[in-house]
Amino acid sequence: MRNVVLAVSVLFTVLLAGDPVTGDSLRRGYNGLAATPPMGWNNYNAYGLDFTEELVRQTADAMVSTGLRDAGYQFVNLDDGWMAATRDADGNLRADPARFPSGIAALADYVHARGLKLGVYQDAGLKTCGGLPGSLGHERADATMLASWGVDYLKYDNCYAGPGCDQISCPDGTAAPAQDRYAVMRDALLATGRPIVFSICSWGTENVASWAAGYGNLWRTTGDISTTYTSMLSIFEQTVGLSASAGPHGWNDPDMLQIGNGMTVIEDRTELSLWAMLAAPLITGTDLVSATPETLALLTNAAVIAVDQDPLGRAATLVTAADGLNVLARPLSGGDVAVALFNETDSPATITTNLSAVGVAAGNHTRTDLWSGAATSSAGPIEATVPAHGTVLYRID
Ligand code: GLA
């Protein structure tokens, strides 16, 4: 184990010393995880901080029985709320004894036995956003504890970032920069020798997308998503300009999916389409135990997931966005291109683009509508009538 740790740190140091060091080499040299965007479930959007180990076990079972696991959803992530209000007498983290009586190691075993992985939440400050003990000053011990429990993923939040800070803001000079605090936990996780995906949750502040490759495997680009089309649209708009920062092992994170939580089916489909175009992590935030067949079918659309998980890892850029009629294009491995026609307006509209605008050579190509499955061959314009808030998603060969 020590040798592995040493080799990882040497590799990391060599890459950091390289000149010039690009974002890509940093990403490649980091922990080697998340070659494609992580996929899984998290309790927060559906349950907030109030959830139990029983729900987590039921969710893991549901991920298997509904086909989500086999569609690629791998992580079962516990958000804020899993911890006890205080550390134990030795300063160790512990699970809430009433809601997680079996402890995290037992839950990890349960999840692993079903071919899934377990994630937990902590915070790069003095307290979590929900007021539970944070990891600032305890990074090494906490990382060791999580690794010993068999944790595979850490979402690391940014509340109460230093003395004098409140939940989300700090008077000048009262907190170390996020970059420094996240580096301490990154190094603590690496030192455990256990592969642990590291999710930076600093809400897009301090230009996180400009430095986070090499610090974590994904980084939030915005504040929290809510269950509305407007919130989803605003997060999309804040994230799409950051696509150059994303790539294998390091992804922009526009927050967890709200599919199934109250938007219309057209809006739900738009969310999965846009997140797939952005090469975003797909962490469903819905109640999988009682999800409708429609929600489950939407979440497991293999053709859309294949765009998200494309090994080239190039996130989409906007081709045009005039009058709220958006065209996005994303090159895929093997030479295919994914194209999204997204109508953000409140009325149906025809959206048109052409092959050269989306980076496809002139000539006949098969275009497959990834939601209807219909395929046509054409050399002409790419055009569709798109419902209000809707997205038509094509794969062009
Ligand atoms: C912050 C994060 C959310 C969630 C909550 C939990 O708001 O951005 O994703 O983790 O904290 O308290």
GROMACS .gro file of C-alpha atoms and ligand atoms in nm:
model
  409
    1MET     CA    1   0.000   0.000   0.000
    2ARG     CA    2   0.277   0.244   0.094
    3ASN     CA    3   0.442   0.190  -0.241
    4VAL     CA    4   0.119   0.263  -0.424
    5VAL     CA    5   0.078   0.584  -0.227
    6LEU     CA    6   0.437   0.678  -0.298
    7ALA     CA    7   0.402   0.605  -0.669
    8VAL     CA    8   0.084   0.811  -0.691
    9SER     CA    9   0.241   1.106  -0.511
   10VAL     CA   10   0.559   1.089  -0.721
   11LEU     CA   11   0.354   1.081  -1.042
   12PHE     CA   12   0.151   1.373  -0.917
   13THR     CA   13   0.460   1.575  -0.819
   14VAL     CA   14   0.623   1.508  -1.157
   15LEU     CA   15   0.314   1.626  -1.339
   16LEU     CA   16   0.286   1.936  -1.124
   17ALA     CA   17   0.651   2.015  -1.199
   18GLY     CA   18   0.602   1.966  -1.576
   19ASP     CA   19   0.637   2.280  -1.784
   20PRO     CA   20   0.402   2.392  -1.916
   21VAL     CA   21   0.138   2.193  -1.731
   22THR     CA   22  -0.190   2.189  -1.916
   23GLY     CA   23  -0.528   2.113  -1.766
   24ASP     CA   24  -0.530   1.790  -1.961
   25SER     CA   25  -0.205   1.658  -1.819
   26LEU     CA   26  -0.315   1.754  -1.469
   27ARG     CA   27  -0.638   1.564  -1.514
   28ARG     CA   28  -0.456   1.260  -1.648
   29GLY     CA   29  -0.204   1.271  -1.367
   30TYR     CA   30  -0.455   1.301  -1.087
   31ASN     CA   31  -0.615   0.993  -0.922
   32GLY     CA   32  -0.699   0.817  -1.247
   33LEU     CA   33  -1.073   0.802  -1.161
   34ALA     CA   34  -1.379   0.930  -1.348
   35ALA     CA   35  -1.251   0.875  -1.702
   36THR     CA   36  -1.614   0.948  -1.792
   37PRO     CA   37  -1.856   1.159  -1.584
   38PRO     CA   38  -1.970   0.983  -1.263
   39MET     CA   39  -2.327   0.849  -1.258
   40GLY     CA   40  -2.534   0.762  -0.954
   41TRP     CA   41  -2.797   0.874  -0.704
   42ASN     CA   42  -2.795   1.125  -0.416
   43ASN     CA   43  -3.068   1.180  -0.155
   44TYR     CA   44  -3.052   1.560  -0.132
   45ASN     CA   45  -3.293   1.677  -0.403
   46ALA     CA   46  -3.571   1.443  -0.289
   47TYR     CA   47  -3.513   1.422   0.088
   48GLY     CA   48  -3.285   1.706   0.199
   49LEU     CA   49  -3.094   1.611   0.513
   50ASP     CA   50  -3.363   1.383   0.651
   51PHE     CA   51  -3.292   1.028   0.538
   52THR     CA   52  -3.204   0.692   0.686
   53GLU     CA   53  -2.991   0.388   0.614
   54GLU     CA   54  -3.312   0.200   0.535
   55LEU     CA   55  -3.382   0.442   0.249
   56VAL     CA   56  -3.026   0.399   0.124
   57ARG     CA   57  -3.060   0.021   0.124
   58GLN     CA   58  -3.399   0.039  -0.052
   59THR     CA   59  -3.249   0.276  -0.307
   60ALA     CA   60  -2.955   0.044  -0.374
   61ASP     CA   61  -3.202  -0.242  -0.428
   62ALA     CA   62  -3.412  -0.023  -0.657
   63MET     CA   63  -3.108   0.074  -0.861
   64VAL     CA   64  -3.057  -0.293  -0.935
   65SER     CA   65  -3.423  -0.391  -0.992
   66THR     CA   66  -3.509  -0.092  -1.213
   67GLY     CA   67  -3.207  -0.137  -1.439
   68LEU     CA   68  -3.043   0.191  -1.335
   69ARG     CA   69  -2.726   0.017  -1.224
   70ASP     CA   70  -2.699  -0.167  -1.554
   71ALA     CA   71  -2.760   0.160  -1.739
   72GLY     CA   72  -2.445   0.299  -1.571
   73TYR     CA   73  -2.568   0.458  -1.245
   74GLN     CA   74  -2.305   0.332  -1.006
   75PHE     CA   75  -2.274   0.556  -0.700
   76VAL     CA   76  -2.514   0.561  -0.406
   77ASN     CA   77  -2.429   0.894  -0.244
   78LEU     CA   78  -2.525   1.010   0.104
   79ASP     CA   79  -2.549   1.387   0.120
   80ASP     CA   80  -2.535   1.611   0.427
   81GLY     CA   81  -2.723   1.462   0.724
   82TRP     CA   82  -2.556   1.121   0.760
   83MET     CA   83  -2.329   1.231   1.046
   84ALA     CA   84  -2.383   1.259   1.418
   85ALA     CA   85  -2.394   1.615   1.554
   86THR     CA   86  -2.059   1.572   1.728
   87ARG     CA   87  -1.739   1.376   1.677
   88ASP     CA   88  -1.663   1.094   1.925
   89ALA     CA   89  -1.435   1.137   2.227
   90ASP     CA   90  -1.129   1.067   2.007
   91GLY     CA   91  -1.232   1.325   1.749
   92ASN     CA   92  -1.352   1.068   1.496
   93LEU     CA   93  -1.646   1.121   1.265
   94ARG     CA   94  -1.940   0.894   1.324
   95ALA     CA   95  -2.273   0.829   1.161
   96ASP     CA   96  -2.596   0.956   1.319
   97PRO     CA   97  -2.675   0.677   1.568
   98ALA     CA   98  -3.052   0.705   1.527
   99ARG     CA   99  -3.080   0.722   1.149
  100PHE     CA  100  -2.768   0.518   1.057
  101PRO     CA  101  -2.743   0.270   1.345
  102SER     CA  102  -2.548   0.010   1.143
  103GLY     CA  103  -2.278   0.262   1.050
  104ILE     CA  104  -2.124   0.352   0.717
  105ALA     CA  105  -1.898   0.045   0.682
  106ALA     CA  106  -2.203  -0.185   0.696
  107LEU     CA  107  -2.381   0.031   0.440
  108ALA     CA  108  -2.076   0.022   0.213
  109ASP     CA  109  -2.076  -0.358   0.235
  110TYR     CA  110  -2.445  -0.368   0.145
  111VAL     CA  111  -2.398  -0.141  -0.154
  112HIS     CA  112  -2.081  -0.316  -0.273
  113ALA     CA  113  -2.255  -0.655  -0.258
  114ARG     CA  114  -2.495  -0.521  -0.522
  115GLY     CA  115  -2.221  -0.408  -0.760
  116LEU     CA  116  -2.260  -0.043  -0.659
  117LYS     CA  117  -2.031   0.209  -0.488
  118LEU     CA  118  -2.087   0.427  -0.183
  119GLY     CA  119  -2.038   0.802  -0.160
  120VAL     CA  120  -2.059   1.037   0.137
  121TYR     CA  121  -2.062   1.412   0.194
  122GLN     CA  122  -1.829   1.628   0.402
  123ASP     CA  123  -1.726   1.992   0.407
  124ALA     CA  124  -1.403   2.192   0.361
  125GLY     CA  125  -1.498   2.418   0.650
  126LEU     CA  126  -1.573   2.406   1.021
  127LYS     CA  127  -1.930   2.281   0.975
  128THR     CA  128  -2.133   2.126   0.694
  129CYS     CA  129  -2.405   2.340   0.539
  130GLY     CA  130  -2.646   2.162   0.773
  131GLY     CA  131  -2.433   2.245   1.079
  132LEU     CA  132  -2.267   1.905   1.136
  133PRO     CA  133  -1.891   1.867   1.204
  134GLY     CA  134  -1.677   1.979   0.907
  135SER     CA  135  -1.337   1.842   0.802
  136LEU     CA  136  -1.127   2.161   0.820
  137GLY     CA  137  -0.828   2.070   1.038
  138HIS     CA  138  -0.930   1.700   1.043
  139GLU     CA  139  -0.865   1.616   0.679
  140ARG     CA  140  -0.610   1.339   0.725
  141ALA     CA  141  -0.804   1.160   1.000
  142ASP     CA  142  -1.137   1.195   0.822
  143ALA     CA  143  -1.001   1.069   0.489
  144THR     CA  144  -0.848   0.770   0.668
  145MET     CA  145  -1.180   0.697   0.840
  146LEU     CA  146  -1.380   0.719   0.516
  147ALA     CA  147  -1.132   0.491   0.339
  148SER     CA  148  -1.146   0.240   0.625
  149TRP     CA  149  -1.524   0.228   0.592
  150GLY     CA  150  -1.496   0.150   0.219
  151VAL     CA  151  -1.620   0.483   0.088
  152ASP     CA  152  -1.568   0.531  -0.289
  153TYR     CA  153  -1.673   0.894  -0.347
  154LEU     CA  154  -1.656   1.215  -0.144
  155LYS     CA  155  -1.870   1.521  -0.214
  156TYR     CA  156  -1.687   1.802  -0.037
  157ASP     CA  157  -1.891   2.116   0.033
  158ASN     CA  158  -1.773   2.468   0.123
  159CYS     CA  159  -1.988   2.600   0.410
  160TYR     CA  160  -1.849   2.775   0.720
  161ALA     CA  161  -1.512   2.793   0.540
  162GLY     CA  162  -1.318   2.945   0.830
  163PRO     CA  163  -1.346   3.121   1.164
  164GLY     CA  164  -1.575   3.421   1.132
  165CYS     CA  165  -1.753   3.284   0.824
  166ASP     CA  166  -2.121   3.221   0.817
  167GLN     CA  167  -2.279   2.942   0.615
  168ILE     CA  168  -2.182   3.073   0.272
  169SER     CA  169  -1.980   3.392   0.309
  170CYS     CA  170  -1.666   3.504   0.486
  171PRO     CA  171  -1.540   3.848   0.582
  172ASP     CA  172  -1.210   3.915   0.399
  173GLY     CA  173  -0.920   3.710   0.527
  174THR     CA  174  -1.119   3.478   0.752
  175ALA     CA  175  -1.090   3.168   0.531
  176ALA     CA  176  -0.809   3.017   0.326
  177PRO     CA  177  -0.881   3.010  -0.050
  178ALA     CA  178  -1.093   2.714  -0.156
  179GLN     CA  179  -0.808   2.596  -0.378
  180ASP     CA  180  -0.584   2.547  -0.074
  181ARG     CA  181  -0.849   2.381   0.143
  182TYR     CA  182  -0.953   2.142  -0.135
  183ALA     CA  183  -0.587   2.054  -0.200
  184VAL     CA  184  -0.547   1.941   0.160
  185MET     CA  185  -0.836   1.694   0.129
  186ARG     CA  186  -0.724   1.584  -0.218
  187ASP     CA  187  -0.385   1.492  -0.073
  188ALA     CA  188  -0.540   1.326   0.232
  189LEU     CA  189  -0.757   1.109   0.005
  190LEU     CA  190  -0.461   1.018  -0.215
  191ALA     CA  191  -0.260   0.926   0.094
  192THR     CA  192  -0.520   0.664   0.193
  193GLY     CA  193  -0.436   0.464  -0.120
  194ARG     CA  194  -0.808   0.394  -0.173
  195PRO     CA  195  -0.960   0.509  -0.504
  196ILE     CA  196  -1.206   0.780  -0.396
  197VAL     CA  197  -1.374   1.006  -0.651
  198PHE     CA  198  -1.341   1.364  -0.525
  199SER     CA  199  -1.635   1.598  -0.593
  200ILE     CA  200  -1.565   1.967  -0.531
  201CYS     CA  201  -1.881   2.149  -0.420
  202SER     CA  202  -1.780   2.514  -0.398
  203TRP     CA  203  -2.074   2.635  -0.608
  204GLY     CA  204  -1.868   2.782  -0.893
  205THR     CA  205  -1.701   3.040  -0.669
  206GLU     CA  206  -1.336   3.154  -0.692
  207ASN     CA  207  -1.326   3.058  -1.063
  208VAL     CA  208  -1.318   2.693  -0.966
  209ALA     CA  209  -1.340   2.565  -1.325
  210SER     CA  210  -1.011   2.741  -1.405
  211TRP     CA  211  -0.809   2.545  -1.146
  212ALA     CA  212  -1.005   2.237  -1.041
  213ALA     CA  213  -0.856   1.989  -1.290
  214GLY     CA  214  -0.597   1.811  -1.080
  215TYR     CA  215  -0.780   1.897  -0.756
  216GLY     CA  216  -1.095   1.693  -0.801
  217ASN     CA  217  -1.282   1.476  -1.049
  218LEU     CA  218  -1.583   1.707  -1.075
  219TRP     CA  219  -1.661   2.056  -0.958
  220ARG     CA  220  -1.991   2.235  -0.917
  221THR     CA  221  -2.026   2.532  -1.151
  222THR     CA  222  -2.316   2.706  -0.970
  223GLY     CA  223  -2.529   2.732  -0.659
  224ASP     CA  224  -2.793   2.469  -0.587
  225ILE     CA  225  -3.042   2.358  -0.849
  226SER     CA  226  -3.410   2.369  -0.753
  227THR     CA  227  -3.706   2.187  -0.903
  228THR     CA  228  -3.790   2.444  -1.167
  229TYR     CA  229  -3.724   2.491  -1.535
  230THR     CA  230  -3.591   2.842  -1.462
  231SER     CA  231  -3.330   2.710  -1.220
  232MET     CA  232  -3.222   2.438  -1.464
  233LEU     CA  233  -3.199   2.691  -1.749
  234SER     CA  234  -2.991   2.933  -1.546
  235ILE     CA  235  -2.749   2.657  -1.443
  236PHE     CA  236  -2.717   2.544  -1.804
  237GLU     CA  237  -2.639   2.902  -1.910
  238GLN     CA  238  -2.377   2.944  -1.639
  239THR     CA  239  -2.207   2.614  -1.731
  240VAL     CA  240  -2.207   2.595  -2.111
  241GLY     CA  241  -1.931   2.856  -2.144
  242LEU     CA  242  -1.698   2.647  -1.927
  243SER     CA  243  -1.680   2.344  -2.157
  244ALA     CA  244  -1.309   2.390  -2.230
  245SER     CA  245  -1.237   2.312  -1.863
  246ALA     CA  246  -1.398   1.967  -1.879
  247GLY     CA  247  -1.239   1.645  -1.998
  248PRO     CA  248  -1.162   1.288  -1.894
  249HIS     CA  249  -1.107   1.265  -1.513
  250GLY     CA  250  -1.227   1.622  -1.447
  251TRP     CA  251  -1.582   1.743  -1.520
  252ASN     CA  252  -1.796   2.052  -1.484
  253ASP     CA  253  -2.084   1.966  -1.247
  254PRO     CA  254  -2.408   2.160  -1.307
  255ASP     CA  255  -2.557   1.985  -0.999
  256MET     CA  256  -2.777   1.683  -0.953
  257LEU     CA  257  -3.068   1.593  -1.178
  258GLN     CA  258  -3.422   1.703  -1.091
  259ILE     CA  259  -3.581   1.458  -1.337
  260GLY     CA  260  -3.893   1.308  -1.178
  261ASN     CA  261  -3.917   1.579  -0.913
  262GLY     CA  262  -4.181   1.809  -1.062
  263MET     CA  263  -4.078   1.954  -1.398
  264THR     CA  264  -4.275   1.849  -1.707
  265VAL     CA  265  -4.165   1.545  -1.905
  266ILE     CA  266  -4.045   1.776  -2.183
  267GLU     CA  267  -3.834   1.969  -1.931
  268ASP     CA  268  -3.706   1.647  -1.774
  269ARG     CA  269  -3.596   1.530  -2.117
  270THR     CA  270  -3.427   1.864  -2.177
  271GLU     CA  271  -3.236   1.830  -1.853
  272LEU     CA  272  -3.095   1.488  -1.944
  273SER     CA  273  -3.020   1.606  -2.300
  274LEU     CA  274  -2.834   1.919  -2.189
  275TRP     CA  275  -2.646   1.743  -1.909
  276ALA     CA  276  -2.538   1.475  -2.161
  277MET     CA  277  -2.421   1.744  -2.405
  278LEU     CA  278  -2.225   1.912  -2.124
  279ALA     CA  279  -2.054   1.582  -2.031
  280ALA     CA  280  -2.197   1.640  -1.685
  281PRO     CA  281  -2.210   1.392  -1.399
  282LEU     CA  282  -2.552   1.222  -1.400
  283ILE     CA  283  -2.649   1.197  -1.035
  284THR     CA  284  -3.022   1.141  -1.011
  285GLY     CA  285  -3.186   1.322  -0.722
  286THR     CA  286  -3.523   1.155  -0.737
  287ASP     CA  287  -3.690   0.899  -0.512
  288LEU     CA  288  -3.604   0.580  -0.698
  289VAL     CA  289  -3.816   0.361  -0.473
  290SER     CA  290  -4.137   0.519  -0.604
  291ALA     CA  291  -4.019   0.662  -0.939
  292THR     CA  292  -4.269   0.627  -1.224
  293PRO     CA  293  -4.195   0.400  -1.523
  294GLU     CA  294  -4.178   0.719  -1.734
  295THR     CA  295  -3.906   0.870  -1.513
  296LEU     CA  296  -3.710   0.545  -1.509
  297ALA     CA  297  -3.735   0.508  -1.888
  298LEU     CA  298  -3.614   0.864  -1.931
  299LEU     CA  299  -3.318   0.819  -1.694
  300THR     CA  300  -3.208   0.497  -1.862
  301ASN     CA  301  -3.215   0.611  -2.226
  302ALA     CA  302  -2.900   0.432  -2.343
  303ALA     CA  303  -2.845   0.649  -2.650
  304VAL     CA  304  -2.848   0.970  -2.446
  305ILE     CA  305  -2.629   0.818  -2.174
  306ALA     CA  306  -2.380   0.715  -2.446
  307VAL     CA  307  -2.345   1.082  -2.544
  308ASP     CA  308  -2.280   1.179  -2.182
  309GLN     CA  309  -2.031   0.895  -2.133
  310ASP     CA  310  -1.854   0.933  -2.466
  311PRO     CA  311  -1.486   0.844  -2.406
  312LEU     CA  312  -1.354   1.146  -2.597
  313GLY     CA  313  -1.490   1.356  -2.311
  314ARG     CA  314  -1.537   1.679  -2.509
  315ALA     CA  315  -1.821   1.887  -2.364
  316ALA     CA  316  -2.053   2.068  -2.605
  317THR     CA  317  -2.020   2.428  -2.712
  318LEU     CA  318  -2.294   2.663  -2.825
  319VAL     CA  319  -2.311   2.704  -3.202
  320THR     CA  320  -2.590   2.963  -3.189
  321ALA     CA  321  -2.820   3.094  -2.919
  322ALA     CA  322  -3.020   3.369  -3.090
  323ASP     CA  323  -3.362   3.446  -2.938
  324GLY     CA  324  -3.341   3.154  -2.698
  325LEU     CA  325  -3.314   2.902  -2.981
  326ASN     CA  326  -2.997   2.713  -2.895
  327VAL     CA  327  -2.786   2.484  -3.109
  328LEU     CA  328  -2.517   2.286  -2.930
  329ALA     CA  329  -2.263   2.049  -3.080
  330ARG     CA  330  -2.034   1.794  -2.925
  331PRO     CA  331  -1.776   1.585  -3.112
  332LEU     CA  332  -1.782   1.218  -3.015
  333SER     CA  333  -1.524   0.943  -3.039
  334GLY     CA  334  -1.518   0.769  -3.375
  335GLY     CA  335  -1.609   1.088  -3.560
  336ASP     CA  336  -1.980   1.113  -3.473
  337VAL     CA  337  -2.123   1.446  -3.359
  338ALA     CA  338  -2.406   1.504  -3.111
  339VAL     CA  339  -2.630   1.801  -3.185
  340ALA     CA  340  -2.894   1.945  -2.952
  341LEU     CA  341  -3.166   2.184  -3.064
  342PHE     CA  342  -3.289   2.340  -2.740
  343ASN     CA  343  -3.584   2.580  -2.739
  344GLU     CA  344  -3.560   2.772  -2.413
  345THR     CA  345  -3.858   2.995  -2.498
  346ASP     CA  346  -4.219   2.956  -2.390
  347SER     CA  347  -4.356   2.881  -2.741
  348PRO     CA  348  -4.286   2.609  -2.996
  349ALA     CA  349  -4.026   2.707  -3.257
  350THR     CA  350  -3.838   2.571  -3.554
  351ILE     CA  351  -3.463   2.549  -3.496
  352THR     CA  352  -3.233   2.511  -3.795
  353THR     CA  353  -2.862   2.458  -3.839
  354ASN     CA  354  -2.640   2.289  -4.096
  355LEU     CA  355  -2.370   2.025  -4.111
  356SER     CA  356  -2.074   2.259  -4.141
  357ALA     CA  357  -2.188   2.470  -3.842
  358VAL     CA  358  -2.180   2.162  -3.619
  359GLY     CA  359  -1.850   2.032  -3.755
  360VAL     CA  360  -1.972   1.756  -3.990
  361ALA     CA  361  -1.828   1.714  -4.343
  362ALA     CA  362  -2.064   1.778  -4.636
  363GLY     CA  363  -2.248   1.476  -4.775
  364ASN     CA  364  -2.507   1.222  -4.668
  365HIS     CA  365  -2.509   1.128  -4.300
  366THR     CA  366  -2.743   0.928  -4.084
  367ARG     CA  367  -2.898   1.143  -3.816
  368THR     CA  368  -3.066   0.957  -3.531
  369ASP     CA  369  -3.313   1.130  -3.302
  370LEU     CA  370  -3.200   0.995  -2.964
  371TRP     CA  371  -3.541   1.034  -2.798
  372SER     CA  372  -3.765   0.890  -3.074
  373GLY     CA  373  -3.506   0.653  -3.219
  374ALA     CA  374  -3.598   0.764  -3.574
  375ALA     CA  375  -3.305   0.765  -3.817
  376THR     CA  376  -3.287   0.943  -4.154
  377SER     CA  377  -3.013   0.994  -4.406
  378SER     CA  378  -2.961   1.345  -4.536
  379ALA     CA  379  -2.704   1.601  -4.647
  380GLY     CA  380  -2.942   1.891  -4.588
  381PRO     CA  381  -3.003   2.131  -4.302
  382ILE     CA  382  -3.064   1.998  -3.952
  383GLU     CA  383  -3.404   2.125  -3.855
  384ALA     CA  384  -3.683   2.043  -3.614
  385THR     CA  385  -3.991   2.198  -3.461
  386VAL     CA  386  -3.912   2.196  -3.092
  387PRO     CA  387  -4.177   2.240  -2.820
  388ALA     CA  388  -4.143   2.514  -2.560
  389HIS     CA  389  -3.862   2.420  -2.314
  390GLY     CA  390  -3.792   2.112  -2.528
  391THR     CA  391  -3.479   1.962  -2.680
  392VAL     CA  392  -3.433   1.750  -2.991
  393LEU     CA  393  -3.112   1.552  -2.970
  394TYR     CA  394  -2.940   1.401  -3.273
  395ARG     CA  395  -2.641   1.180  -3.324
  396ILE     CA  396  -2.490   1.232  -3.668
  397ASP     CA  397  -2.258   0.965  -3.802
  398GLA     C1  398  -2.508   2.276  -0.016
  398GLA     C2  399  -2.476   2.195  -0.141
  398GLA     C3  400  -2.594   2.105  -0.173
  398GLA     C4  401  -2.620   2.012  -0.054
  398GLA     C5  402  -2.643   2.094   0.072
  398GLA     C6  403  -2.653   2.005   0.196
  398GLA     O1  404  -2.613   2.363  -0.035
  398GLA     O2  405  -2.450   2.281  -0.250
  398GLA     O3  406  -2.569   2.029  -0.290
  398GLA     O4  407  -2.510   1.926  -0.039
  398GLA     O5  408  -2.538   2.188   0.093
  398GLA     O6  409  -2.664   2.076   0.314
   0.00000   0.00000   0.00000
